[in-house]
Short mmCIF file of C-alpha atoms and ligand atoms in Angstrom, two decimals:
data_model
loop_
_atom_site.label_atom_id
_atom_site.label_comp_id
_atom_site.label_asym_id
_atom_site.label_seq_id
_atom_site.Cartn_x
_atom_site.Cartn_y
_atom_site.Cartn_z
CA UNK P 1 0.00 0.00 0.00
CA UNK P 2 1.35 3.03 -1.01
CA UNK P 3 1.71 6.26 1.26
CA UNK P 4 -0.40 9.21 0.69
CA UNK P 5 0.54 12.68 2.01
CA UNK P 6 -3.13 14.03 3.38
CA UNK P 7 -1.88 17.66 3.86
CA UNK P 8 -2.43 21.15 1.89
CA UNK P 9 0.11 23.00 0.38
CA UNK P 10 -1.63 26.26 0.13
CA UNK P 11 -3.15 25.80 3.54
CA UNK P 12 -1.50 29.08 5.57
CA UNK P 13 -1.16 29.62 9.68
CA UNK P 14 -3.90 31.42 10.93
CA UNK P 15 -3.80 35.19 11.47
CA UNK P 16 -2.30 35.70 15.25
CA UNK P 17 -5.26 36.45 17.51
CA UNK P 18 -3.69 39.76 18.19
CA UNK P 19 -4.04 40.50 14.66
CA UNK P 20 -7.79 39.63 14.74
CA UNK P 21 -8.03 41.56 18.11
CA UNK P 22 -6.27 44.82 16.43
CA UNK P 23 -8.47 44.33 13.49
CA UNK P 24 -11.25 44.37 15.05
CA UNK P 25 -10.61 47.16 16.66
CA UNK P 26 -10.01 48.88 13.70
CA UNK P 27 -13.65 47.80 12.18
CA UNK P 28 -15.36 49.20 15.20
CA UNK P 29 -13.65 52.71 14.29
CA UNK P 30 -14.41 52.66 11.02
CA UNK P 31 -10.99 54.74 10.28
CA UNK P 32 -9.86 52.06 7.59
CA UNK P 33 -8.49 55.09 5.63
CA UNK P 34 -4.69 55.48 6.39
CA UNK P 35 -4.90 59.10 6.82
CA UNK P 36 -8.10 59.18 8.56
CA UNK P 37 -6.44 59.84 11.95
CA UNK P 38 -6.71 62.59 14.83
CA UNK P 39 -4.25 65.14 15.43
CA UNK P 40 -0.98 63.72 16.42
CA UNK P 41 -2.45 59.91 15.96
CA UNK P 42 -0.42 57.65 14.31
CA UNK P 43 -2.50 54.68 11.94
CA UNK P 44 -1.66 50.99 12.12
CA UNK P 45 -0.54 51.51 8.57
CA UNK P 46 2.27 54.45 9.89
CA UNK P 47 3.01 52.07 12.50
CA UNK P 48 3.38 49.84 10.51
CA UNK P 49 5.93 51.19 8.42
CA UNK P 50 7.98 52.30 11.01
CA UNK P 51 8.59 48.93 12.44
CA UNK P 52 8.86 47.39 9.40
CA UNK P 53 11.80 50.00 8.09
CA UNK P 54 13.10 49.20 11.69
CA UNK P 55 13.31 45.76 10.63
CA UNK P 56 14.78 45.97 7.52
CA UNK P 57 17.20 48.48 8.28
CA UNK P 58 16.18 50.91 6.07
CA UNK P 59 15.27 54.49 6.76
CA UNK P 60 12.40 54.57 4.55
CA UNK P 61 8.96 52.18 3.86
CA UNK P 62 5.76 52.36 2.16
CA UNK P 63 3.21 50.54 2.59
CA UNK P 64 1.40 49.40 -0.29
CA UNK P 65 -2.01 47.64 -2.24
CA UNK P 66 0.17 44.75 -3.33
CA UNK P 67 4.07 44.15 -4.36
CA UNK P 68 3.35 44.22 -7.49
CA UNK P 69 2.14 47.97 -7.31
CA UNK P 70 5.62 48.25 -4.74
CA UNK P 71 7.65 47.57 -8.03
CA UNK P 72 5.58 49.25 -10.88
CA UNK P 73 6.04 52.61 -8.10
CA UNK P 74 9.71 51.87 -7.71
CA UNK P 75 10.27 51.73 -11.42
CA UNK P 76 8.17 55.00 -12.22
CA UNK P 77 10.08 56.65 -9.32
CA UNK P 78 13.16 55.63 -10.97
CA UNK P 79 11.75 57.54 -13.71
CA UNK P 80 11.59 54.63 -15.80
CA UNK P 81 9.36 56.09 -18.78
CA UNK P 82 7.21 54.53 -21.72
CA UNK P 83 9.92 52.25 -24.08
CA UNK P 84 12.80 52.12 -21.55
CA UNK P 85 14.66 48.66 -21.17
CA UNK P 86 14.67 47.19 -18.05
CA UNK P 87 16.77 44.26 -16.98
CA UNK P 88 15.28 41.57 -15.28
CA UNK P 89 15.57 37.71 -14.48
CA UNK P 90 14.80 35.16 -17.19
CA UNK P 91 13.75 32.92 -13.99
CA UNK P 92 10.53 35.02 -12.51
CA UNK P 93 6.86 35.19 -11.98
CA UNK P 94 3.91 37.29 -14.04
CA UNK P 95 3.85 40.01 -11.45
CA UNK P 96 7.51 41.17 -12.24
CA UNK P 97 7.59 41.18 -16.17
CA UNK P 98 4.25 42.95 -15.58
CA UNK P 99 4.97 45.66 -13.20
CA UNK P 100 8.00 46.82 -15.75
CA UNK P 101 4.97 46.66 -18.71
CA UNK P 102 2.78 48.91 -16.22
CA UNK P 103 5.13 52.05 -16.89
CA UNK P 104 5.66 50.98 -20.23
CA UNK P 105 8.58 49.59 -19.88
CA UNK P 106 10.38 46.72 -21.96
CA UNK P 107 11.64 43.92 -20.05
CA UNK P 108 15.31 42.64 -20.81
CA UNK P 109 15.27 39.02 -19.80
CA UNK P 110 18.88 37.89 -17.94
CA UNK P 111 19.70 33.78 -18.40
CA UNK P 112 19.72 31.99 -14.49
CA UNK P 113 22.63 29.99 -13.68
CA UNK P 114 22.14 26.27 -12.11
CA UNK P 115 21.85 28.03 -8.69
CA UNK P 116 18.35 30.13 -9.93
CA UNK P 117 20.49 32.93 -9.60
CA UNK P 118 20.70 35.85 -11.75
CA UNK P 119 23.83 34.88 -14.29
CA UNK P 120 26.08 37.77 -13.47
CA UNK P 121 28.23 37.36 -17.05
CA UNK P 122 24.82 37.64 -19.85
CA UNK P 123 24.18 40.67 -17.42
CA UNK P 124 27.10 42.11 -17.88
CA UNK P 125 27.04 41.58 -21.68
CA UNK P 126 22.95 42.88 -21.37
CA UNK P 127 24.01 45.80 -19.50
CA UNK P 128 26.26 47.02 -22.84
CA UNK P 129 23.89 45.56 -25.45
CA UNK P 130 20.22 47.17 -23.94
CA UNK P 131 21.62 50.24 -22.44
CA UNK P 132 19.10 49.66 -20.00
CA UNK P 133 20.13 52.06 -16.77
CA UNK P 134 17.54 49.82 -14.12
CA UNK P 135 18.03 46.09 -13.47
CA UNK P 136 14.76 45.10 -11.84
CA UNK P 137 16.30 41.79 -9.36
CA UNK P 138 14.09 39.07 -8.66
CA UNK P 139 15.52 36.87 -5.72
CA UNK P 140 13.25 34.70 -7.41
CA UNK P 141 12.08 31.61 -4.57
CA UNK P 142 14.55 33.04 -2.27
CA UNK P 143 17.84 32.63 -4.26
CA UNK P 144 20.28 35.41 -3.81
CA UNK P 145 23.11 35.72 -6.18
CA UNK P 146 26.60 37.32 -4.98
CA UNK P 147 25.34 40.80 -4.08
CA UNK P 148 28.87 42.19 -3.96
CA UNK P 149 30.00 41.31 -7.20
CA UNK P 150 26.12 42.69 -8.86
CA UNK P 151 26.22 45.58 -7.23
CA UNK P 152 29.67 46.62 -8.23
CA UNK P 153 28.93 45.53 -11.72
CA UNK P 154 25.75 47.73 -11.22
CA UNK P 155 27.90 51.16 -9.70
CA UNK P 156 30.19 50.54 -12.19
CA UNK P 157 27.44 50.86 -15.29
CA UNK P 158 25.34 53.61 -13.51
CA UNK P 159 22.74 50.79 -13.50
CA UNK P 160 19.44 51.28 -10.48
CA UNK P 161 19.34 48.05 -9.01
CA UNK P 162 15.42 48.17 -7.78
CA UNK P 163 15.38 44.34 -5.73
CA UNK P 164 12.33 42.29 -5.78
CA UNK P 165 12.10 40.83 -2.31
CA UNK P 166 9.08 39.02 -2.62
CA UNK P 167 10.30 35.60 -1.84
CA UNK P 168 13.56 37.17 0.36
CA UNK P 169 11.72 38.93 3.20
CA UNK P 170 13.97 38.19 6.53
CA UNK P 171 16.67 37.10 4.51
CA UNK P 172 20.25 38.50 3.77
CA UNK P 173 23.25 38.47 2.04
CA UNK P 174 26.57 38.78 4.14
CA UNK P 175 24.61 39.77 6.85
CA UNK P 176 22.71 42.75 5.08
CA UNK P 177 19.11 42.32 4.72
CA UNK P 178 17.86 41.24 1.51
CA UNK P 179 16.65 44.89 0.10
CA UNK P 180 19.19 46.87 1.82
CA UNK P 181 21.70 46.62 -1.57
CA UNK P 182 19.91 48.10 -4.38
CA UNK P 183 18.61 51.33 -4.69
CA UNK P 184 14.78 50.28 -3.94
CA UNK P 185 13.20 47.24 -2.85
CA UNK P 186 10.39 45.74 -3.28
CA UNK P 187 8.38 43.54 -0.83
CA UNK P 188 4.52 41.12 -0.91
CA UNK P 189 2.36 40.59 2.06
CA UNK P 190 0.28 38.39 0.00
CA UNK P 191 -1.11 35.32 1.32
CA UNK P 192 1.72 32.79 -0.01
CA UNK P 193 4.11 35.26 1.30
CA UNK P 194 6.11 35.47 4.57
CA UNK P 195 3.20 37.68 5.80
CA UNK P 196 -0.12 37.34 5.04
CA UNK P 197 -2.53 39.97 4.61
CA UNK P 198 -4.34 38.93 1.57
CA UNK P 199 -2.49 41.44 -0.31
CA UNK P 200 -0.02 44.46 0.71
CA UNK P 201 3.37 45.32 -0.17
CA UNK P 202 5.96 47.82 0.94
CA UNK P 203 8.41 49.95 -1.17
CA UNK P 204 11.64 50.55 1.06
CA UNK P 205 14.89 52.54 0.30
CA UNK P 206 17.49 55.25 1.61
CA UNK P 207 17.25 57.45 -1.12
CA UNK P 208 14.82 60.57 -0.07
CA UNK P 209 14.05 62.15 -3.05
CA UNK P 210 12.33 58.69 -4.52
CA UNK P 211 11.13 57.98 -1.26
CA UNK P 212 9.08 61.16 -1.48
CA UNK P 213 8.19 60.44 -4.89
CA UNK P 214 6.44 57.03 -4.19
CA UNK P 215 4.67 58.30 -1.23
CA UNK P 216 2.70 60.57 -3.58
CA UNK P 217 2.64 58.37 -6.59
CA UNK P 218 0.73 55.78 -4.02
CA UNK P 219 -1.79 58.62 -3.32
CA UNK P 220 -0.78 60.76 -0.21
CA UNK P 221 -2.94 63.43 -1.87
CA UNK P 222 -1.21 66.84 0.24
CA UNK P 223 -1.03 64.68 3.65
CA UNK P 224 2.54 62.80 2.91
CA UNK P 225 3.80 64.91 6.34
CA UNK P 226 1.91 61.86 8.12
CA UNK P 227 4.15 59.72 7.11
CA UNK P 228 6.69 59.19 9.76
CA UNK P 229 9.24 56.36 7.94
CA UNK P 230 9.56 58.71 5.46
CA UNK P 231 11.97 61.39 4.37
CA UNK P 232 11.52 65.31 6.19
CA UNK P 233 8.79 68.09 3.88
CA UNK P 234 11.67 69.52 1.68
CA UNK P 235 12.01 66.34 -0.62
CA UNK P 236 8.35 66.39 -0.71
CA UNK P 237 8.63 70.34 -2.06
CA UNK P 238 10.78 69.46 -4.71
CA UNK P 239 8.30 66.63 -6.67
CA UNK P 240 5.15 67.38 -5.19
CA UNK P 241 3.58 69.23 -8.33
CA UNK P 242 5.26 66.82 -10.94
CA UNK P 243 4.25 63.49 -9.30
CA UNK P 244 1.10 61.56 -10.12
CA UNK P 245 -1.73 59.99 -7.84
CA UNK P 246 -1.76 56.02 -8.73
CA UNK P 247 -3.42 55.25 -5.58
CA UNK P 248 -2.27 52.13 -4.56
CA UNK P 249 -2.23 52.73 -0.66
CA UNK P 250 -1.95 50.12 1.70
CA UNK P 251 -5.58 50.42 4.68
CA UNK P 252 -5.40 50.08 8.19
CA UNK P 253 -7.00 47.19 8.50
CA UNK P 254 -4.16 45.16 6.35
CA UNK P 255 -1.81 47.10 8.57
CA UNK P 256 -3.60 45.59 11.71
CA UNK P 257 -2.95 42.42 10.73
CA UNK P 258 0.41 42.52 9.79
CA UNK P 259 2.00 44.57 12.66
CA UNK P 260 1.41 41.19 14.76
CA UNK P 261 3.24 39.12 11.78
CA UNK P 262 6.11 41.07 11.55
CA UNK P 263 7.21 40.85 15.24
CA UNK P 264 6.22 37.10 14.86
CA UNK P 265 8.32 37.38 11.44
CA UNK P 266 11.94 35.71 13.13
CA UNK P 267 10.39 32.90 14.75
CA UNK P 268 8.23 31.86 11.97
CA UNK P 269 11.74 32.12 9.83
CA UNK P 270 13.12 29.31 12.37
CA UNK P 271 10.46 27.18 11.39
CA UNK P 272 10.11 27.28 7.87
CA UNK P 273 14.04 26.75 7.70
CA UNK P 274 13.38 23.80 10.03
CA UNK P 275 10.90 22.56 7.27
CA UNK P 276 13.84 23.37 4.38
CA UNK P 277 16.31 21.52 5.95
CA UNK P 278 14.23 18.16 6.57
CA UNK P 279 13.19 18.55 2.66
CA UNK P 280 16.83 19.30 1.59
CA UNK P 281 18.03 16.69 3.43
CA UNK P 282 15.71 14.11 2.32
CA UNK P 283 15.90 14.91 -1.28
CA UNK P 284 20.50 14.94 -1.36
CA UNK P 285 20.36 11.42 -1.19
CA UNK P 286 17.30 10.93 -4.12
CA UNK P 287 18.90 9.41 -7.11
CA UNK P 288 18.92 11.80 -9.84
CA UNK P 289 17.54 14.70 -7.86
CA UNK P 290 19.73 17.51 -8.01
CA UNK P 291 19.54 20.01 -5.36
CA UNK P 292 20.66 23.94 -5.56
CA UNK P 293 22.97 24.36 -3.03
CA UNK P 294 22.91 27.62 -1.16
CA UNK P 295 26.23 29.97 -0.24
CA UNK P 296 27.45 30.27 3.24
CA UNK P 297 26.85 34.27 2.57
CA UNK P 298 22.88 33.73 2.26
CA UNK P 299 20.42 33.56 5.11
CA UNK P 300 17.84 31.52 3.71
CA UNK P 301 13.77 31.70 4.18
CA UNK P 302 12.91 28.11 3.55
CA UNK P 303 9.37 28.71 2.50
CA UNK P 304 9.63 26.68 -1.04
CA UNK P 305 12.68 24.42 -2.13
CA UNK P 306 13.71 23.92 -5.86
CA UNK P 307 15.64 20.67 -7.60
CA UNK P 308 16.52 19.72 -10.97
CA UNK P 309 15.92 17.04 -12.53
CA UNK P 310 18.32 17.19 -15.51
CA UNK P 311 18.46 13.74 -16.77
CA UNK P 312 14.37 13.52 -16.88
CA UNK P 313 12.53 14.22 -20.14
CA UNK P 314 9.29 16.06 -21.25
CA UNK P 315 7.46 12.57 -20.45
CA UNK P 316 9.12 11.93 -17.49
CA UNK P 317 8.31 14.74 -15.99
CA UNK P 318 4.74 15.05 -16.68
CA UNK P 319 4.77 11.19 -14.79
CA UNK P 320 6.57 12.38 -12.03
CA UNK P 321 4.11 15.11 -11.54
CA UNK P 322 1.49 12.54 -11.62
CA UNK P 323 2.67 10.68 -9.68
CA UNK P 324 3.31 12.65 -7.07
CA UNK P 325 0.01 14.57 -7.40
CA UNK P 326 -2.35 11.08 -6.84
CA UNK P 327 0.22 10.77 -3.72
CA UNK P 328 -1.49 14.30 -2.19
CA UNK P 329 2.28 15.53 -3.41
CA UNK P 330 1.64 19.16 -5.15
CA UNK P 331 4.77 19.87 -7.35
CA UNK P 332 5.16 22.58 -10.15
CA UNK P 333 7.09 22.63 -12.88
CA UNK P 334 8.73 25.67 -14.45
CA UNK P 335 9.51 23.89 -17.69
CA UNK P 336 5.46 23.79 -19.05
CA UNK P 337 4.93 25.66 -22.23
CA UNK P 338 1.61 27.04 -20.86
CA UNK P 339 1.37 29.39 -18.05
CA UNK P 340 -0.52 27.21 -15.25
CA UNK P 341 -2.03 28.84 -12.46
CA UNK P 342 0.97 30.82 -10.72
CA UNK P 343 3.36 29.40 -12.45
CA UNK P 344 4.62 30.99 -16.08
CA UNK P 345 8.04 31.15 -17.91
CA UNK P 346 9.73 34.51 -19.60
CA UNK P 347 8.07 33.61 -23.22
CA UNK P 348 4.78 32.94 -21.30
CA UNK P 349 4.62 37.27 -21.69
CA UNK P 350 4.15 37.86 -25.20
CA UNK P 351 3.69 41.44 -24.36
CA UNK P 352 7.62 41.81 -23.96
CA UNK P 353 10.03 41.62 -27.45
CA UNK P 354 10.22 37.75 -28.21
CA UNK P 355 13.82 36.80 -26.41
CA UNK P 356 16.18 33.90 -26.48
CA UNK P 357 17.73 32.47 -23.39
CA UNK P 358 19.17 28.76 -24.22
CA UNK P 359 21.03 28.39 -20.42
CA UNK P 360 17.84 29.27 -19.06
CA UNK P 361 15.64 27.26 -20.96
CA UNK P 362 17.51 24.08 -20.28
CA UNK P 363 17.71 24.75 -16.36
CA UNK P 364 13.88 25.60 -16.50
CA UNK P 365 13.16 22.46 -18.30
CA UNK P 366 13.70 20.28 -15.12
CA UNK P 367 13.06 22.52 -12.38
CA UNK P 368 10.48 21.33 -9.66
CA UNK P 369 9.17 23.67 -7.24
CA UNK P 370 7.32 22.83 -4.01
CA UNK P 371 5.91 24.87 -1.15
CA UNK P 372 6.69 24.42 2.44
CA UNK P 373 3.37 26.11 4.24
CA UNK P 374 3.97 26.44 7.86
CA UNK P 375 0.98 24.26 8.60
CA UNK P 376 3.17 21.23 7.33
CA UNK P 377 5.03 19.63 10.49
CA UNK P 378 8.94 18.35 10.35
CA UNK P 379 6.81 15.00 9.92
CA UNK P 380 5.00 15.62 6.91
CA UNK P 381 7.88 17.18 5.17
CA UNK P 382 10.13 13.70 6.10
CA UNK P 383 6.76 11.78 4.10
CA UNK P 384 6.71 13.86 1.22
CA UNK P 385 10.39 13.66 0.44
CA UNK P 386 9.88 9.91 0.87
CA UNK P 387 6.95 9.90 -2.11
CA UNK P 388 9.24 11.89 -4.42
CA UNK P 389 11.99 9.99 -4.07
CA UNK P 390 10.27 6.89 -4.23
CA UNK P 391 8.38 7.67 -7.41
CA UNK P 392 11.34 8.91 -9.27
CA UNK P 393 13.28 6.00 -8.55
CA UNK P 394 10.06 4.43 -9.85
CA UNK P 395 10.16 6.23 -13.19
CA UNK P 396 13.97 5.75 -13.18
CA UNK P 397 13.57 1.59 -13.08
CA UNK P 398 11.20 2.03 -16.40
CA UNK P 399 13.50 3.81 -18.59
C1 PLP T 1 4.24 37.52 -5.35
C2 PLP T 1 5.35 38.08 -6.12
C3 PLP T 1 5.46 39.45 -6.37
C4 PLP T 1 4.43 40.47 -5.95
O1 PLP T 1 3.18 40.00 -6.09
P1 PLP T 1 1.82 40.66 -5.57
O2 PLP T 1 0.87 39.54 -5.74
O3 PLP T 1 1.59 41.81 -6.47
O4 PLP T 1 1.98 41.09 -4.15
C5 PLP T 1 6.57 39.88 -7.05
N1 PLP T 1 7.53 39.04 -7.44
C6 PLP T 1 7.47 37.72 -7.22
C7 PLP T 1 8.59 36.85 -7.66
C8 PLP T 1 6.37 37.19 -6.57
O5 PLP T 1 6.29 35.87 -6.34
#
């Protein structure tokens, strides 16, 4: 009798009951609006932002409607206008292509290397070829690349490096926060996130002048001097009357919720690693299964795990996936040639000029992709590992 795994993958912890409490609370005022506050009151949502730019290091955060709209801001703060290239991984999701279209912008796809990193020689070669002057960087499932060696490449080229943070919240790179590199960066509270607020993002950086530009381009109207992890009124005077409304504002009642996450935000961290190192460990000794291994300079948030599968073909891996799926196992593949459900490939956008990326095509071709939801115990992780490897030994013994 073969084991099934009972579990859901896209089955998320419960919102902390101080969350619901604060939520509540914020129902029964009926001040949802961020800036509909008394004199001198500070909003869950300005709150908010404080402690998370507290967090992250950074003297500046926005909270926003999604992190999606985080990155679309970032870019038009940039001043990325309508037919600029901007670089970007060949190894992403739909929201990040997308967010460079929603400016106008033409995305530049970069190949991945065999660690889902961003390969640091076609962007060097990109960089000269596009002229782009904004790298949009996906730490795409939580892989960071060297962030020394991109960011000098980066300086050296006058390139903005706006980071996509999305999977990297509470991680780091030689000890500096995942964000804290670029110019911008670019963060999801959506619910497969590492905070979960339905949706929500936040914009952070050091740089004052873009800071002030995002807070109006998110729709501060006149009232940006409420915002208190944000830069003093004179950057405000200088792109006030030049800056568009695109609201895209983040509520108080999202902020409610979160505030409870983010001081949770460490331990939870702990746990899913806990989870990442039971899967990892499990799959190293698979037959065939290749796993990415991760530098000593990355801090890891273990809430998915990637392997390859390089010796398995087209038909192989549409078994495997089989397989596993009528085993309650829920892998994706990022080698389909249709977009399914959140999962898509660069030439899934057919908005963006037609590219070629050979390197990336073949890594994508036999890369799995699983979540680790917090709901799963060390337990359940040690059974699913035991299904894969079991029915790609299977699949193995036929060929
Ligand atoms: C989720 C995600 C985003 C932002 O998505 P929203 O749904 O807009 O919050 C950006 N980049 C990546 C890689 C993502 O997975």
């Amino acid at each position: 009798m073969k084991k099934i795994f009972a579990g859901n993958f896209t089955q998320q912890d419960p919102i902390p009951e101080a969350g619901i409490a604060a939520a509540l609370e914020v129902m029964r005022s009926g001040r949802l609006h961020r800036y509909n506050t008394g004199p001198g009151e500070m909003g869950e949502t300005a709150l908010l932002e404080e402690e998370f730019a507290a967090y992250i290091g950074a003297p500046y955060a926005l909270a926003l409607a999604s992190g999606g709209y985080a990155i679309g801001c970032a870019l038009r703060a940039l001043g990325v206008a309508p037919g600029d290239p901007v670089l970007t991984n060949g190894f992403t999701l739909a929201p990040v292509p997308g967010a460079i279209a929603s400016v106008g912008g033409l995305p530049i796809f970069v190949e991945v290397t065999e660690q889902l990193v961003i390969d640091l020689e076609d962007l060097a070669d990109k960089i000269t070829t596009s002229g782009a002057k904004v790298l949009l960087l996906s730490h795409m499932r939580g892989h960071i690349c060297d962030m020394d060696q991109l960011m000098a490449m980066c300086d050296a080229a006058d390139v903005a490096v706006v980071e996509d943070c999305a999977h990297t919240m509470g991680g780091a790179w030689n000890g500096v926060a995942s964000g804290q590199h670029g110019r911008a960066a670019c963060y999801s509270t959506q619910t497969y996130k590492h905070m979960n607020s339905g949706e929500g993002g936040f914009l952070t950086t050091k740089d004052p002048d873009l800071m002030a530009r995002a807070v109006i381009l998110s729709g501060s109207y006149m009232l940006y001097e409420r915002h208190s992890a944000a830069p003093p009124t004179e950057a405000f005077e200088a792109v006030k009357y030049v800056t568009p409304n695109v609201s895209g504002r983040m509520d108080n009642l999202r902020a409610a919720i979160l505030r409870p996450q983010l001081a949770d935000l460490p331990r939870q961290i702990d746990r899913w690693n806990a989870l990442y190192r039971v899967a990892e460990d499990g799959l190293q000794t698979a037959n065939s299964v290749q796993i990415i291994p991760r530098p000593k300079a990355e801090s890891i948030v273990g809430s998915s795990i990637q392997f390859l599968l390089p010796d398995f073909d087209v038909a192989q891996i549409h078994k495997l996936l089989a397989a596993c799926a009528a085993r309650g196992v829920e892998l994706k593949w990022f080698g389909g040639a249709e977009p399914v459900a959140f999962t898509s490939r660069y030439d899934s956008w057919r908005y963006a000029p037609a590219q070629s990326l050979p390197r990336t095509d073949k890594i994508l071709a036999g890369l799995m992709d699983m979540r680790l939801p917090l709901t799963f115990s060390t337990e359940d992780v040690r059974l699913i590992v035991e299904i894969i490897s079991d029915e790609v030994a299977e699949i193995l013994k036929v060929a």
